[in-house]
C-alpha positions as a LaTeX table, in Angstrom:
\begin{tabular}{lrrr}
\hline
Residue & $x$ (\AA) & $y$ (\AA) & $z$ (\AA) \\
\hline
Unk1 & 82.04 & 93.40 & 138.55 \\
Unk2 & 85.85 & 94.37 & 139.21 \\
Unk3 & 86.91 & 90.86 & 139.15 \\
Unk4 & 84.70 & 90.45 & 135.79 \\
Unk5 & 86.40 & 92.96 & 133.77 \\
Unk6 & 89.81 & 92.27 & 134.60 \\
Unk7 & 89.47 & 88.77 & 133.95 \\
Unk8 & 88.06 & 89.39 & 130.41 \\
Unk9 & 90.27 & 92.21 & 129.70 \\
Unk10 & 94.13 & 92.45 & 131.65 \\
Unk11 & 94.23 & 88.87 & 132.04 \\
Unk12 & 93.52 & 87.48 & 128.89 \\
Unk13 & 94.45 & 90.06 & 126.07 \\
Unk14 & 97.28 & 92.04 & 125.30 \\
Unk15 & 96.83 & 95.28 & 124.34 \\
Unk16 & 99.84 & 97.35 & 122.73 \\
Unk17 & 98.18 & 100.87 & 123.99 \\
Unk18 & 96.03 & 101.90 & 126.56 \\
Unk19 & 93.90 & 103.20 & 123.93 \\
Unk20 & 92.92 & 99.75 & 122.64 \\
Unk21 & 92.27 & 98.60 & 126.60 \\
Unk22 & 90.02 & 101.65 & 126.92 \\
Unk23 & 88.17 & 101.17 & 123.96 \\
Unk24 & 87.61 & 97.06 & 125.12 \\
Unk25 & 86.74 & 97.85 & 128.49 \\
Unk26 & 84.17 & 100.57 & 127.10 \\
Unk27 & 82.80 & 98.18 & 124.80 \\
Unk28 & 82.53 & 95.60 & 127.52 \\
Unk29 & 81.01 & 98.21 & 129.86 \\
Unk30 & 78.00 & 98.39 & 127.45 \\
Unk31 & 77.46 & 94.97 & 126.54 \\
Unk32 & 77.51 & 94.22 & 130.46 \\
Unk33 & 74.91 & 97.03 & 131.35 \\
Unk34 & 72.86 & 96.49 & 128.44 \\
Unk35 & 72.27 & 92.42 & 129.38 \\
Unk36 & 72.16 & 92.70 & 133.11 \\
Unk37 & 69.49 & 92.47 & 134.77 \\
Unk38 & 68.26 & 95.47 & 136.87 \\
Unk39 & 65.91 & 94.82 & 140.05 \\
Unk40 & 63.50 & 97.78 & 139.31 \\
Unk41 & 62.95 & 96.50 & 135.94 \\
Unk42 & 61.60 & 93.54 & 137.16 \\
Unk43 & 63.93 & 91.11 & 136.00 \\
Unk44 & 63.75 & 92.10 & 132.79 \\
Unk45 & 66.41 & 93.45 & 130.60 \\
Unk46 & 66.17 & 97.32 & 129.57 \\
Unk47 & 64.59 & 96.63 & 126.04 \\
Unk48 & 62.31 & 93.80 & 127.24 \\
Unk49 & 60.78 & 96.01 & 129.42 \\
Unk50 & 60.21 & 99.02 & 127.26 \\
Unk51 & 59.13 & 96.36 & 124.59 \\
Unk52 & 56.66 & 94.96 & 127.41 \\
Unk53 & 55.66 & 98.38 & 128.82 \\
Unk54 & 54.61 & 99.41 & 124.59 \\
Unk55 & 52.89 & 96.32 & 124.14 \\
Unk56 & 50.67 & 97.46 & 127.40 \\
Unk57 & 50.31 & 100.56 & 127.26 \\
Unk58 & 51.35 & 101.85 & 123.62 \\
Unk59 & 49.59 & 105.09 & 124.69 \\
Unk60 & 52.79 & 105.99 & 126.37 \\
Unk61 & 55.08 & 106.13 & 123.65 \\
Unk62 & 54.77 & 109.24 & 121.58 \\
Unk63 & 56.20 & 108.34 & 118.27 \\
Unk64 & 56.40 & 112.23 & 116.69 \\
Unk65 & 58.49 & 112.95 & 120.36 \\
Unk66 & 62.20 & 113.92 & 119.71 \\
Unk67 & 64.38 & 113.47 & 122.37 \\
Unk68 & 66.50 & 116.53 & 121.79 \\
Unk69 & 63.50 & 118.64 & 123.18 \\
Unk70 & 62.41 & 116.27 & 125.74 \\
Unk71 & 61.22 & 118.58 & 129.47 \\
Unk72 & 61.31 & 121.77 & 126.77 \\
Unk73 & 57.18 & 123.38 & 126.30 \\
Unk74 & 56.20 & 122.88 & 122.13 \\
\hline
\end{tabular}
């Protein structure tokens, strides 16, 4: 992944700030992880398999849950 991100970031762009080569590399970060691949999902991307695991299982998926009191007793 190294080799990746220097290739699409040092190499071909100039930046006039290391601000602006943070910000790229963050935004290339999280276009990376969110289209890879992971081996526990299967082979699926993230949202393909929480779109699979709903379409299952739709039990599951609370929709009145809010995530700011997720683990916390109602």
């Amino acid at each position: 992944m190294n080799r990746t991100i220097k290739e699409t970031t040092v190499n071909r762009d100039p930046y006039e700030n290391d601000e602006q080569l943070r910000a790229h590399l963050a935004d290339f970060v999280t276009v990376y992880n969110f289209a890879r691949r992971f081996k526990i999902l299967k082979g699926f991307k993230s949202y393909e398999y929480i779109r699979n695991a709903w379409t299952k299982e739709p039990g599951r998926f609370d929709p009145r849950s809010d995530p700011a009191n997720a683990g916390t007793k109602h």
